[in-house]
Coordinates of C-alpha atoms and ligand atoms in Angstrom, one line a residue:
M1 CA 0.0 0.0 0.0
L2 CA 1.3 3.4 -1.0
K3 CA 2.0 5.6 2.1
I4 CA 2.2 9.4 1.6
D5 CA 3.4 11.8 4.3
V6 CA 2.9 15.5 3.7
I7 CA 5.1 18.0 5.5
T8 CA 3.2 21.3 5.9
L9 CA 2.5 24.2 8.2
F10 CA -1.2 23.6 7.5
P11 CA -1.9 19.9 8.1
E12 CA -5.7 20.5 8.4
M13 CA -5.7 21.5 4.7
I14 CA -4.5 18.0 3.6
A15 CA -6.7 16.0 5.9
S16 CA -9.8 18.0 4.9
A17 CA -9.3 18.1 1.1
A18 CA -8.3 14.5 0.9
S19 CA -11.4 13.3 2.6
F20 CA -13.8 13.7 -0.4
G21 CA -14.8 11.7 -3.4
V22 CA -12.9 8.7 -4.7
L23 CA -9.7 9.7 -2.9
G24 CA -11.6 9.9 0.4
Q25 CA -13.2 6.5 -0.2
G26 CA -9.8 5.1 -1.2
L27 CA -8.4 6.3 2.2
K28 CA -11.3 4.8 4.1
E29 CA -10.7 1.5 2.4
S30 CA -7.0 1.7 3.1
L31 CA -6.0 1.5 -0.5
L32 CA -3.5 4.3 0.3
E33 CA -2.6 6.3 3.4
V34 CA -2.1 10.0 3.7
Q35 CA -0.8 11.7 6.8
A36 CA 0.2 15.3 7.4
H37 CA 3.0 16.5 9.7
T38 CA 4.0 20.0 10.8
P39 CA 7.6 21.1 11.3
R40 CA 6.2 23.2 14.3
E41 CA 6.2 19.9 16.2
F42 CA 10.0 20.3 16.4
A43 CA 10.1 24.0 17.2
S44 CA 11.7 24.8 20.6
D45 CA 10.4 28.3 21.3
K46 CA 7.0 29.1 22.7
H47 CA 5.7 30.5 19.4
R48 CA 6.6 27.2 17.6
T49 CA 8.6 29.2 15.0
A50 CA 9.3 27.3 11.7
D51 CA 10.5 30.2 9.6
D52 CA 13.0 33.1 9.7
R53 CA 14.3 36.0 7.6
P54 CA 16.5 35.2 4.7
F55 CA 20.2 35.9 4.9
G56 CA 21.2 38.8 2.6
G57 CA 17.7 40.4 2.9
G58 CA 14.9 40.0 0.4
D59 CA 11.1 39.5 0.6
G60 CA 9.4 37.1 2.8
M61 CA 10.4 34.5 5.3
I62 CA 12.2 31.2 4.6
M63 CA 11.2 27.9 6.3
L64 CA 13.8 26.9 8.8
A65 CA 16.2 24.0 7.9
E66 CA 16.2 22.4 11.4
T67 CA 12.5 21.9 12.0
L68 CA 12.1 20.7 8.4
E69 CA 15.0 18.3 8.7
K70 CA 13.6 16.8 11.9
T71 CA 10.2 16.3 10.3
I72 CA 11.6 14.7 7.2
L73 CA 13.7 12.4 9.3
K74 CA 10.7 11.4 11.4
V75 CA 8.9 10.0 8.3
K76 CA 11.6 9.1 5.8
H77 CA 13.1 5.6 5.4
K78 CA 15.3 3.9 2.8
N79 CA 12.5 3.4 0.2
S80 CA 11.1 6.9 0.5
K81 CA 11.0 9.4 -2.4
V82 CA 11.1 12.9 -1.0
I83 CA 9.5 15.5 -3.2
Y84 CA 9.5 19.3 -2.8
L85 CA 6.5 21.0 -4.3
S86 CA 8.1 23.9 -6.2
P87 CA 7.4 26.2 -9.1
Q88 CA 11.0 25.3 -10.2
G89 CA 10.4 21.6 -10.8
P90 CA 9.2 19.8 -13.9
V91 CA 5.5 20.1 -14.3
L92 CA 3.3 17.2 -13.2
T93 CA 2.0 15.1 -16.1
D94 CA -0.3 12.1 -16.4
E95 CA 2.8 9.9 -16.9
K96 CA 4.4 11.2 -13.8
A97 CA 1.2 10.6 -11.7
R98 CA 1.2 7.0 -13.0
A99 CA 4.8 6.6 -11.9
L100 CA 4.3 8.1 -8.5
A101 CA 1.4 5.7 -7.9
K102 CA 3.8 2.8 -8.1
E103 CA 6.1 4.2 -5.3
E104 CA 6.2 2.6 -1.9
H105 CA 6.5 5.8 0.2
L106 CA 6.2 9.4 -0.9
V107 CA 7.1 12.4 1.3
F108 CA 5.7 15.7 -0.1
V109 CA 7.4 18.8 1.4
C110 CA 5.3 21.9 1.1
G111 CA 7.0 25.3 1.2
R112 CA 5.3 28.5 2.4
Y113 CA 6.4 32.1 2.3
G114 CA 9.6 32.5 0.2
G115 CA 10.2 28.7 0.2
I116 CA 12.6 26.4 2.1
D117 CA 16.3 26.6 3.0
Q118 CA 18.4 25.5 0.1
R119 CA 20.4 23.1 2.2
I120 CA 17.4 21.0 2.9
L121 CA 16.9 20.8 -0.9
N122 CA 20.5 19.8 -1.4
T123 CA 20.5 17.1 1.3
Y124 CA 17.0 15.6 1.4
I125 CA 15.0 16.3 -1.7
D126 CA 15.0 13.6 -4.4
E127 CA 13.1 15.7 -6.8
E128 CA 11.1 18.9 -7.3
L129 CA 7.6 18.9 -8.7
S130 CA 5.5 21.8 -10.0
I131 CA 1.9 21.8 -10.8
G132 CA 2.2 24.6 -13.4
D133 CA 4.1 27.7 -14.5
Y134 CA 2.6 30.1 -11.8
V135 CA 3.4 30.7 -8.2
L136 CA 1.2 29.4 -5.4
S137 CA 1.4 30.7 -1.8
G138 CA 2.2 27.2 -0.6
G139 CA 2.9 23.7 -1.7
E140 CA -0.2 22.2 -0.1
L141 CA -2.5 22.6 -3.2
G142 CA 0.4 21.2 -5.3
A143 CA 0.7 18.1 -3.0
L144 CA -3.1 17.6 -3.1
V145 CA -3.2 17.9 -6.9
A146 CA -0.4 15.3 -7.1
I147 CA -2.1 13.0 -4.5
D148 CA -5.5 13.3 -6.3
S149 CA -4.1 12.5 -9.7
L150 CA -1.8 9.6 -8.6
S151 CA -4.6 8.0 -6.5
R152 CA -6.6 7.4 -9.7
F153 CA -3.9 5.0 -10.8
I154 CA -4.1 2.9 -7.6
P155 CA -6.1 -0.2 -8.2
G156 CA -9.6 0.0 -6.6
V157 CA -9.6 3.8 -6.0
L158 CA -11.9 4.4 -9.0
G159 CA -15.3 2.8 -8.7
H160 CA -16.4 -0.3 -10.6
G161 CA -16.3 0.0 -14.4
E162 CA -14.3 3.2 -14.2
S163 CA -10.8 3.3 -15.4
A164 CA -8.2 6.0 -15.6
D165 CA -7.0 4.4 -18.8
K166 CA -10.1 5.8 -20.6
D167 CA -9.5 9.4 -19.4
S168 CA -7.8 12.2 -21.2
F169 CA -4.0 11.8 -21.8
S170 CA -4.0 8.0 -21.2
E171 CA -3.3 7.2 -24.8
G172 CA -1.9 10.6 -25.6
L173 CA -5.4 11.8 -26.6
L174 CA -8.1 13.9 -24.9
E175 CA -11.3 12.1 -24.0
H176 CA -14.3 12.2 -26.4
P177 CA -17.4 14.2 -25.4
N178 CA -19.9 12.3 -23.2
F179 CA -23.7 12.4 -23.0
T180 CA -26.4 11.1 -20.6
R181 CA -30.2 11.1 -20.6
P182 CA -32.3 12.6 -22.2
R183 CA -31.4 11.8 -25.8
E184 CA -32.7 15.2 -26.9
Y185 CA -31.9 18.4 -25.0
L186 CA -31.3 22.0 -25.8
D187 CA -32.2 21.3 -29.4
Q188 CA -29.3 18.9 -29.7
S189 CA -29.4 15.1 -30.0
V190 CA -27.0 12.4 -28.8
P191 CA -25.1 10.9 -31.8
E192 CA -27.0 7.9 -33.2
V193 CA -24.0 5.6 -33.0
L194 CA -23.9 5.8 -29.2
L195 CA -27.5 4.4 -29.0
G196 CA -26.8 1.4 -31.3
G197 CA -25.3 -0.9 -28.7
N198 CA -22.5 -2.2 -31.0
H199 CA -19.6 -2.0 -28.6
A200 CA -16.8 -2.5 -31.1
V201 CA -18.2 0.2 -33.4
I202 CA -18.8 2.6 -30.5
A203 CA -15.2 2.0 -29.2
E204 CA -13.7 2.8 -32.7
W205 CA -16.0 5.8 -33.1
K206 CA -15.0 7.2 -29.7
R207 CA -11.3 6.8 -30.5
K208 CA -11.6 8.7 -33.7
V209 CA -13.7 11.4 -32.0
S210 CA -11.0 11.6 -29.3
A211 CA -8.4 12.1 -32.0
L212 CA -10.5 15.0 -33.5
V213 CA -11.1 16.6 -30.2
T214 CA -7.3 16.5 -29.5
L215 CA -6.6 17.9 -32.9
K216 CA -9.0 20.8 -32.1
K217 CA -8.0 21.5 -28.6
R218 CA -4.4 20.4 -28.2
P219 CA -2.6 20.3 -31.6
D220 CA 0.7 19.7 -29.8
L221 CA -0.6 16.4 -28.3
F222 CA -2.2 15.5 -31.6
L223 CA 1.1 15.9 -33.4
S224 CA 2.8 13.4 -31.1
Y225 CA -0.1 11.0 -31.5
L226 CA 0.0 11.3 -35.3
E227 CA 3.7 10.6 -35.4
K228 CA 3.1 7.3 -33.5
E229 CA 0.2 6.4 -35.8
N230 CA 2.2 7.2 -38.9
E231 CA 5.1 5.0 -37.6
A232 CA 2.7 2.1 -37.0
Y233 CA 1.2 2.6 -40.4
K234 CA 4.6 2.6 -42.1
N235 CA 5.4 -0.8 -40.4
L236 CA 2.2 -2.4 -41.6
K237 CA 2.9 -5.1 -44.2
K238 CA -0.6 -5.1 -45.8
K239 CA -2.1 -1.6 -45.9
K240 CA -5.8 -2.1 -45.9
K241 CA -6.6 1.5 -45.1
G242 CA -5.2 4.9 -46.1
K243 CA -2.8 7.0 -44.1
P244 CA -4.0 7.8 -40.5
L245 CA -4.6 11.5 -41.2
D246 CA -6.5 10.7 -44.4
E247 CA -8.6 8.1 -42.7
L248 CA -9.4 10.6 -39.9
F249 CA -10.3 13.3 -42.4
K250 CA -12.7 10.9 -44.1
F251 CA -14.3 10.0 -40.8
W252 CA -14.8 13.7 -40.0
Q253 CA -16.3 14.4 -43.4
A254 CA -18.7 11.5 -43.0
L255 CA -20.1 12.8 -39.7
S256 CA -23.5 14.5 -40.1
D257 CA -23.6 18.3 -39.5
K258 CA -25.8 17.6 -36.5
D259 CA -23.2 15.3 -35.0
K260 CA -20.3 17.6 -35.8
K261 CA -22.2 20.4 -34.0
V262 CA -23.1 18.4 -30.9
L263 CA -19.5 17.1 -30.7
G264 CA -18.1 20.7 -31.0
L265 CA -16.3 19.6 -34.2
S266 CA -18.0 21.7 -36.8
E267 CA -14.8 23.7 -37.4
L268 CA -11.3 22.2 -37.4
S269 CA -9.0 25.0 -38.3
F270 CA -5.9 23.0 -37.7
W271 CA -6.6 20.5 -40.6
E272 CA -4.5 22.5 -43.0
D273 CA -1.5 22.6 -40.6
F274 CA -1.3 18.9 -40.5
H275 CA -2.7 18.1 -43.9
G276 CA -1.0 20.8 -46.0
Ligands
SAM301 C1 5.5 31.7 -2.7 S1 6.1 30.2 -3.1 C2 7.8 30.4 -3.1 C3 8.4 30.7 -4.5 C4 9.9 30.8 -4.5 N1 10.3 32.0 -3.8 C5 10.3 30.9 -6.0 O1 10.3 31.9 -6.5 O2 10.7 29.8 -6.5 C6 5.8 29.3 -1.6 C7 5.7 27.8 -1.8 O3 4.6 27.4 -2.7 C8 4.9 26.2 -3.3 N2 4.6 26.5 -4.8 C9 4.6 27.6 -5.4 N3 4.3 27.5 -6.7 C10 4.2 26.2 -6.9 C11 3.9 25.4 -8.1 N4 3.7 26.0 -9.3 N5 3.9 24.1 -8.0 C12 4.1 23.5 -6.8 N6 4.3 24.2 -5.6 C13 4.4 25.5 -5.7 C14 6.3 25.8 -3.0 O4 6.3 24.8 -2.1 C15 6.9 27.1 -2.5 O5 7.9 26.9 -1.5

């Protein structure tokens, strides 16, 4: 079972936010464990100080090395991966979340104020992790984002029939649009193919719609997907179908105007970039 220790000045934030939804259920069922610890526990003064002014001046306070070190040593063992949430780290991806879900023990260190003493980084941090190119006031939301996304890859956390492998990014594509009852709403109808009950046809249709949605919303992801598809096509001995992009274009052309509209695929301005 994956154990996660979060080092933070605000442990209540972690316990509270992690208690909802599939993550909260996963914790109740002991599919993973999350515990928060505060460096204040190791502060020796009556104010339980865990930060101080930076040497050389500058804005904000810096989290003290000693209290942080003692907290890290309290939880860390030889198989731990210690991660500092930081705007300077590589940005969290689906692939990274999958990899983190396979670890035995994660320690997330959350900075506050101006960050943490560099010597803690040099000595104890195995890697830095960012959740995006912007600055948060603390690492807690970053740790929670990482915990939420990795927990989806822990077997049993998602409910029956749900799988993270069908979500956006899992095959390098965004997910297709979804619909539920009623069939007609706001003058728009659910595409006929989804009502037909032919699972193989539906799966193939969803995959192609996913590719089109990715082309429209994330041309950068679509390009990587297309490169892989082209490579696979090149290696095919018997080519029963046309090139992947030509086949996708044919599929899009064959969609009715009504379906294109309800899928948000009426206009695909990036066709020329890939096709031309
Ligand atoms: C105000 S920030 C400190 C930023 C630091 N002075 C810098 O410029 O790199 C306070 C804390 O928020 C967290 N943090 C800020 N932005 C983050 C991001 N994009 N991803 C993950 N954690 C972040 C880090 O733990 C950081 O120590």
